Structures are given as C-alpha cells and as structure tokens.
Short mmCIF file of C-alpha atoms in Angstrom, two decimals:
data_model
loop_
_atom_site.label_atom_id
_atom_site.label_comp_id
_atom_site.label_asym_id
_atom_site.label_seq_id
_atom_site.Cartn_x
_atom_site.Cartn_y
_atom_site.Cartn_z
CA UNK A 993 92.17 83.74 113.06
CA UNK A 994 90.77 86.72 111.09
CA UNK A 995 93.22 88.64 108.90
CA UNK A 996 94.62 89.27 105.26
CA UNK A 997 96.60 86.83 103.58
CA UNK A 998 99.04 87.83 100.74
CA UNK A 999 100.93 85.32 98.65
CA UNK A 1000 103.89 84.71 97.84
CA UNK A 1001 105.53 86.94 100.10
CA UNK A 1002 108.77 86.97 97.72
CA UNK A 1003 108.65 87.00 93.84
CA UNK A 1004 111.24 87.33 91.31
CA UNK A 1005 110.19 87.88 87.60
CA UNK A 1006 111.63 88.34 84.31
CA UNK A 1007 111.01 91.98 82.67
CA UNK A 1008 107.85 90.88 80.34
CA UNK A 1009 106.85 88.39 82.66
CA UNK A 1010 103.18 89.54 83.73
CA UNK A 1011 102.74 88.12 87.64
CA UNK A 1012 99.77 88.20 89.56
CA UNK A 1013 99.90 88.68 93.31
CA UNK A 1014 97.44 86.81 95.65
CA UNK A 1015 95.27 88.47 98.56
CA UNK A 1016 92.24 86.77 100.37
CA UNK A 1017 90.92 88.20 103.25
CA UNK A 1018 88.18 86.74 105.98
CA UNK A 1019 87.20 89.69 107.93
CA UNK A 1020 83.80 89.31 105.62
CA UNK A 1021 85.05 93.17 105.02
CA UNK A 1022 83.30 95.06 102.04
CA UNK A 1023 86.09 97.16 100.52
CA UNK A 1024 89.88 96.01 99.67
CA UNK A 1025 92.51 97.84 98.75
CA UNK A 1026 96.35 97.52 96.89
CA UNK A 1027 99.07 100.06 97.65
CA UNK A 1028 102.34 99.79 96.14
CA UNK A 1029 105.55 101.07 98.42
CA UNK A 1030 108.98 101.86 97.36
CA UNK A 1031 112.44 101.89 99.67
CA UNK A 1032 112.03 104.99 102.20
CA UNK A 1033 108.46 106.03 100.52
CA UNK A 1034 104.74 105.99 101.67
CA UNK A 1035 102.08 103.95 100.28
CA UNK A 1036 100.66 105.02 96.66
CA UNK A 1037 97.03 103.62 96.01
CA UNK A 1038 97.23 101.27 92.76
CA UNK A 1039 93.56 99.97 92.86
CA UNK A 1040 90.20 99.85 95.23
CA UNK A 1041 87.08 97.81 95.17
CA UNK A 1042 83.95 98.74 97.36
CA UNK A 1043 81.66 95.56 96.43
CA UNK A 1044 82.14 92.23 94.37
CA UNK A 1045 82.40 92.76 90.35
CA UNK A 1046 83.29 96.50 90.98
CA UNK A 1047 86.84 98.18 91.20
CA UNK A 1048 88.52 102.07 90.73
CA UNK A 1049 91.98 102.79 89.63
CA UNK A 1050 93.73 104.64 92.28
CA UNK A 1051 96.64 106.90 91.72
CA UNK A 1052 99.37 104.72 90.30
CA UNK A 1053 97.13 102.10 88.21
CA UNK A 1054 98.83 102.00 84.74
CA UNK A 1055 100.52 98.94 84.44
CA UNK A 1056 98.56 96.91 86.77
CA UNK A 1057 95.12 95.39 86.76
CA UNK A 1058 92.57 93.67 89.79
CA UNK A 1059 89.58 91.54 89.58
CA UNK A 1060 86.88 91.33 92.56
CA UNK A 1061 84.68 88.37 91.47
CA UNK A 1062 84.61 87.11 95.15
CA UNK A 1063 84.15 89.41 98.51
CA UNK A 1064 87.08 87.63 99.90
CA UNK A 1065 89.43 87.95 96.91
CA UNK A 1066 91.51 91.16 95.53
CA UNK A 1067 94.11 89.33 93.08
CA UNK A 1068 96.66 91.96 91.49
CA UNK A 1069 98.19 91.44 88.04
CA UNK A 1070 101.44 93.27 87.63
CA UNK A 1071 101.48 93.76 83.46
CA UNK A 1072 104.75 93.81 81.58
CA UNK A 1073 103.50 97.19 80.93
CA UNK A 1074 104.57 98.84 84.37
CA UNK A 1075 107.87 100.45 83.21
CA UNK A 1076 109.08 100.00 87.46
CA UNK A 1077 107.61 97.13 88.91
CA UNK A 1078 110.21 96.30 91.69
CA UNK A 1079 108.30 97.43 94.97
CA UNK A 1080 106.69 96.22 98.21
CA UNK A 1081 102.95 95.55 97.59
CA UNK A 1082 100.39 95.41 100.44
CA UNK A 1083 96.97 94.05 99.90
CA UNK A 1084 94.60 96.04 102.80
CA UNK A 1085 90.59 95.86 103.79
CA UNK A 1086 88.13 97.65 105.28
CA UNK A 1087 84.78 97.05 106.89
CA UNK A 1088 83.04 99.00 104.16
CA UNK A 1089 84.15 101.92 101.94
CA UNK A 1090 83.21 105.01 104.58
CA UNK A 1091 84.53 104.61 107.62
CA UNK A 1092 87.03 101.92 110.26
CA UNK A 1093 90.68 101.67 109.75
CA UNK A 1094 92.62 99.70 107.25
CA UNK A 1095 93.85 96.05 107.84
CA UNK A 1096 96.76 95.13 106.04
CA UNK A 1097 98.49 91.93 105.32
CA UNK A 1098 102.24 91.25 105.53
CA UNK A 1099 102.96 92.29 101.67
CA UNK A 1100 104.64 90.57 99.13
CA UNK A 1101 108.36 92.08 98.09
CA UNK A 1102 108.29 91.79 93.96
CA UNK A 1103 111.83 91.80 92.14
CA UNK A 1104 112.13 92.44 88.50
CA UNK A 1105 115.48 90.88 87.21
CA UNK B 1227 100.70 119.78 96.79
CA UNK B 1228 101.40 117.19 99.25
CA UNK B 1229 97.82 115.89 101.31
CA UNK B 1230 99.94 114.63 103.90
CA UNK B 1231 103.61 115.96 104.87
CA UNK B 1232 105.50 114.83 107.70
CA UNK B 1233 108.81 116.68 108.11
CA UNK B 1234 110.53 114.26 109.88
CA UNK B 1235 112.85 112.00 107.84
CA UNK B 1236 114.19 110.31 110.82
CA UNK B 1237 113.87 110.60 115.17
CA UNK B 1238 115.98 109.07 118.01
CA UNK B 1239 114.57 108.72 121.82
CA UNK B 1240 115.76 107.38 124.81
CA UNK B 1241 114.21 104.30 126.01
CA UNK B 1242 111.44 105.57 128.41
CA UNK B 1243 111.28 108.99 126.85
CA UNK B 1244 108.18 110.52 125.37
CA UNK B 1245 108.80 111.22 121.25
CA UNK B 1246 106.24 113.43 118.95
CA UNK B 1247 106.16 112.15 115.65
CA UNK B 1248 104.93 115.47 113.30
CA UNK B 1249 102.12 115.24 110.65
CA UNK B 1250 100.50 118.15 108.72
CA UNK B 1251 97.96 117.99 106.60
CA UNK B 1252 95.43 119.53 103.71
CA UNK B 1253 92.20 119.34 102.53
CA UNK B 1254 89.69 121.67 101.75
CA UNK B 1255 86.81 118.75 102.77
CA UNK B 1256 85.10 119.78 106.32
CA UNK B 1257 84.61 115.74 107.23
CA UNK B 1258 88.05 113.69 107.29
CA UNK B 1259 89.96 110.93 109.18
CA UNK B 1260 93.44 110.98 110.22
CA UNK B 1261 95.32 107.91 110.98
CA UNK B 1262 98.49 106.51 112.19
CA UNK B 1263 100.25 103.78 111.64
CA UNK B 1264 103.69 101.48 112.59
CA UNK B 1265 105.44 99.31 109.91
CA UNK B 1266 108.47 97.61 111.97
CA UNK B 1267 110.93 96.02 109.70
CA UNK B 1268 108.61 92.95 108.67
CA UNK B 1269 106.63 95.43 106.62
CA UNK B 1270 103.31 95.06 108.30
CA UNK B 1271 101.23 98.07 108.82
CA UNK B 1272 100.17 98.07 112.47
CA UNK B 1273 97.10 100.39 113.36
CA UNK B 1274 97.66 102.82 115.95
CA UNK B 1275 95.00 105.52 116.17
CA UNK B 1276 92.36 107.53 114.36
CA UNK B 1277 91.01 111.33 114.29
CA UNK B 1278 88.11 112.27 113.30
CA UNK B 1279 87.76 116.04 111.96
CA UNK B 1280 85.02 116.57 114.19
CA UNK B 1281 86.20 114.84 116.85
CA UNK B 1282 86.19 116.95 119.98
CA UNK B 1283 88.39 115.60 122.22
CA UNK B 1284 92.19 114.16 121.30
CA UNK B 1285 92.14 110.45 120.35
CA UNK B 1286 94.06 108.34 122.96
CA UNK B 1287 95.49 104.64 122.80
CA UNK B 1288 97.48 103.33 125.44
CA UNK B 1289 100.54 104.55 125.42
CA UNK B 1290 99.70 106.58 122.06
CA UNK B 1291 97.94 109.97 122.08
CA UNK B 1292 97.45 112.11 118.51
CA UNK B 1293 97.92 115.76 119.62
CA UNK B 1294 95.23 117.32 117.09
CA UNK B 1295 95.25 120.98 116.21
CA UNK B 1296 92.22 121.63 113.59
CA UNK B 1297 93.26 125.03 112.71
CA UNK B 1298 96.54 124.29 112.23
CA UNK B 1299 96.23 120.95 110.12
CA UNK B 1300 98.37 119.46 112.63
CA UNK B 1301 97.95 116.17 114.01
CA UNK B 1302 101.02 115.25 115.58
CA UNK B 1303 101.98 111.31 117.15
CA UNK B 1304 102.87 111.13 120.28
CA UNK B 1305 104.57 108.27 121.88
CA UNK B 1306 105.32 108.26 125.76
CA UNK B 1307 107.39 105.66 127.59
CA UNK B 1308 109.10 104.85 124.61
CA UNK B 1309 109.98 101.03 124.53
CA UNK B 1310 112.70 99.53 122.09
CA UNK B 1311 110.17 97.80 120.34
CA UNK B 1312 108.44 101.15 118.88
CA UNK B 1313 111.47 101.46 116.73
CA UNK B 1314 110.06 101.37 113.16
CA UNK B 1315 108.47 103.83 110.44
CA UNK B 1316 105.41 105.68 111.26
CA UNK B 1317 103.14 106.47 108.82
CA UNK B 1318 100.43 109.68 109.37
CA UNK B 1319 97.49 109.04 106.43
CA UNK B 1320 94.07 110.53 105.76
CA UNK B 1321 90.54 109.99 104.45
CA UNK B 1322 88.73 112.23 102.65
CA UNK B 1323 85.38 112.36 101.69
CA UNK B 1324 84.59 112.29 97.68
CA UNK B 1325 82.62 114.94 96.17
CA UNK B 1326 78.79 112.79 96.45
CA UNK B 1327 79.84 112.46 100.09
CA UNK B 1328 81.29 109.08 100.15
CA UNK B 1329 84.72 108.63 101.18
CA UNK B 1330 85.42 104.81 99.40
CA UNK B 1331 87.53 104.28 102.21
CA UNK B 1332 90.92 104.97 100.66
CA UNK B 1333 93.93 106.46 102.57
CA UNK B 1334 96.41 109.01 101.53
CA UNK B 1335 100.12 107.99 103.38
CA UNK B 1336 102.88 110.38 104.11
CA UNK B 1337 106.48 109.55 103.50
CA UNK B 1338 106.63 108.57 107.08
CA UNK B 1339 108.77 108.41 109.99
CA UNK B 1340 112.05 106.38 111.42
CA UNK B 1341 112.00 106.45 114.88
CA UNK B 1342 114.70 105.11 116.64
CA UNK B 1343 114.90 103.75 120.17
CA UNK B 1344 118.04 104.16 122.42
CA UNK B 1345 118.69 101.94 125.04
#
C-alpha cells in the first residue's frame, strides 16, 4: 500500500546524543515535509524539500538538519544543539509543492533523558 | 499574530449530535487553502477537507462540511451525526501562497481542538 513510513516510532536519547529520524515515502510525491508537535500544541514546520538535493528551513529549524538525496527519502537529524528536543515528530508529503493535501505518517515520539 | 486561531481548547457532543469546531484565520494573500484535519490518540493526522479561497461553494465530505465565511476569515468544522469515534483533536491549517506566487506546499496548524463524544 501507498503511504509514509516513519521509523522508529519510539526513541530515547541521551542529551548530546545527535539522532536521526527515518521517513520514506512511496506516493512518488514531489515535496516532503517535517513538523515537530509538543503536548496540547499544533504542528511547527522544522524543514521542507520541493525536489531531490533541495531543502528550506521552516520555522523552528535550529537544532535540526534534513537531507533529500532521494525523492522517496526525508531523513531528520535531531543535533545536540536543539536546547528541547523531547516532542512528537511527523514526517508528511505532498504531490508537489502548490497544491493537494498533506499525507502524514504515524510520527515518531523522541525522549531526551 | 497568530495565522490560524481556533478558540476552542476543548468541545463535548452527544453521540448523534451535530458539533462546529471554530477556526479563524489571517492573511493578507488573495489565493489560500484551508484545511482540516483529525489526529485520534495514535497521533496520525487524518485528512478531512479543504477550502479553497476562491472556492464558491462550501466544501463538503461525508459527514463533514467546512462552513466558510470569506469576509469574516472564518472557516468553521462542522461535524453532524457525531459518532464516538470522531473523538480526537482537530486541527484547522492553511496554505499560503509565497511572494513569486508559489505556495511550496507548507501548512500553518492551529493549536487545535479536543472534541469529545458522549455516549
């Protein structure tokens, strides 16, 4: 079946630990997406991509970085350098960057201990 | 200021009983999409319906309907025959289009909604 896949769905970390978080999608969709969501909040835009080999910090992206070197690929690197990394992440995609809702995966729940 | 504001910390219904879930919104750009969507306790976000600023008639989904007023910057959820399984958080969000004209697809969330379902 079509959809977004985001591993591991649970992940503990030490603090300076940097952790990258999985997401692979085969909707053959153009543009992916990573939100970040905290207890009782809405979903703050970390990082986007449009095409392969091209990305655009979103409104939360210190702290964090993304590669696209594959269409189907979004991986997120959470850097010992985000000061509050315990969150919900969800990995999302889009047919192409103007238009069609979002498809999201099931997230993966990060703990910093 | 807050693009998308939705007043409603938290809503109870009666099974079978219709529920509007409020969203407000602001942008100064004349070509925008507003969506809603579910996230049950799993944490999956679950389209529900889309808007389109120049969209001339309300959007419509089944048992979902988004009760659009332009001039207002409303676009309010509403839910009829509520069933237990629409309790969950309900998210209002919008597109925007970029200055250049291209929107890059992203989506602005509100804080979103609990609604809860009474048996």
């Amino acid at each position: 079946d079509g959809g977004i896949t985001q591993s591991p769905k649970y992940l503990f970390r030490k603090e300076g630990q940097n952790v990258t978080l999985s997401c692979e999608q085969n909707l053959n969709h153009d543009a992916m997406y990573w939100y970040r969501q905290d207890p009782g909040q809405g979903l703050r835009l970390i990082y986007y991509s449009q095409i392969v080999n091209d990305f655009q910090k979103g409104d939360i992206a210190e702290g964090y970085s993304v590669s696209r070197e594959k269409k189907e690929s979004f991986p997120l690197t959470v850097t010992s350098a985000q000061k509050n990394p315990t969150a919900f992440y969800l990995c999302a995609s889009s047919m192409n960057s103007w238009g069609g809702e979002l498809f999201f995966g099931e997230g993966s729940r990060l703990t910093v201990l | 200021a807050q693009k998308i504001t939705q007043t409603q910390p938290g809503m109870f219904v009666q099974e079978k009983e219709a529920v509007t879930l409020d969203c407000t919104y602001d942008t100064s750009d004349p070509s925008y999409g507003l969506f809603w969507y579910k996230q049950p306790s799993s944490g999956e976000m679950i389209f529900l319906i889309y808007q389109g600023s120049y969209d001339q008639q309300n959007a419509t989904e089944g048992r979902y309907s988004l009760n659009f007023q332009k001039a207002r910057k409303s676009a309010n959820l509403v839910i009829s025959a509520s069933q237990l399984g629409d309790s969950a958080m309900y998210f209002c969000a919008m597109r925007e289009t970029e200055a250049g004209g291209t929107s890059y697809g992203k989506l602005t969330f509100g804080q979103g909604t609990i609604l809860t379902v009474h048996p």
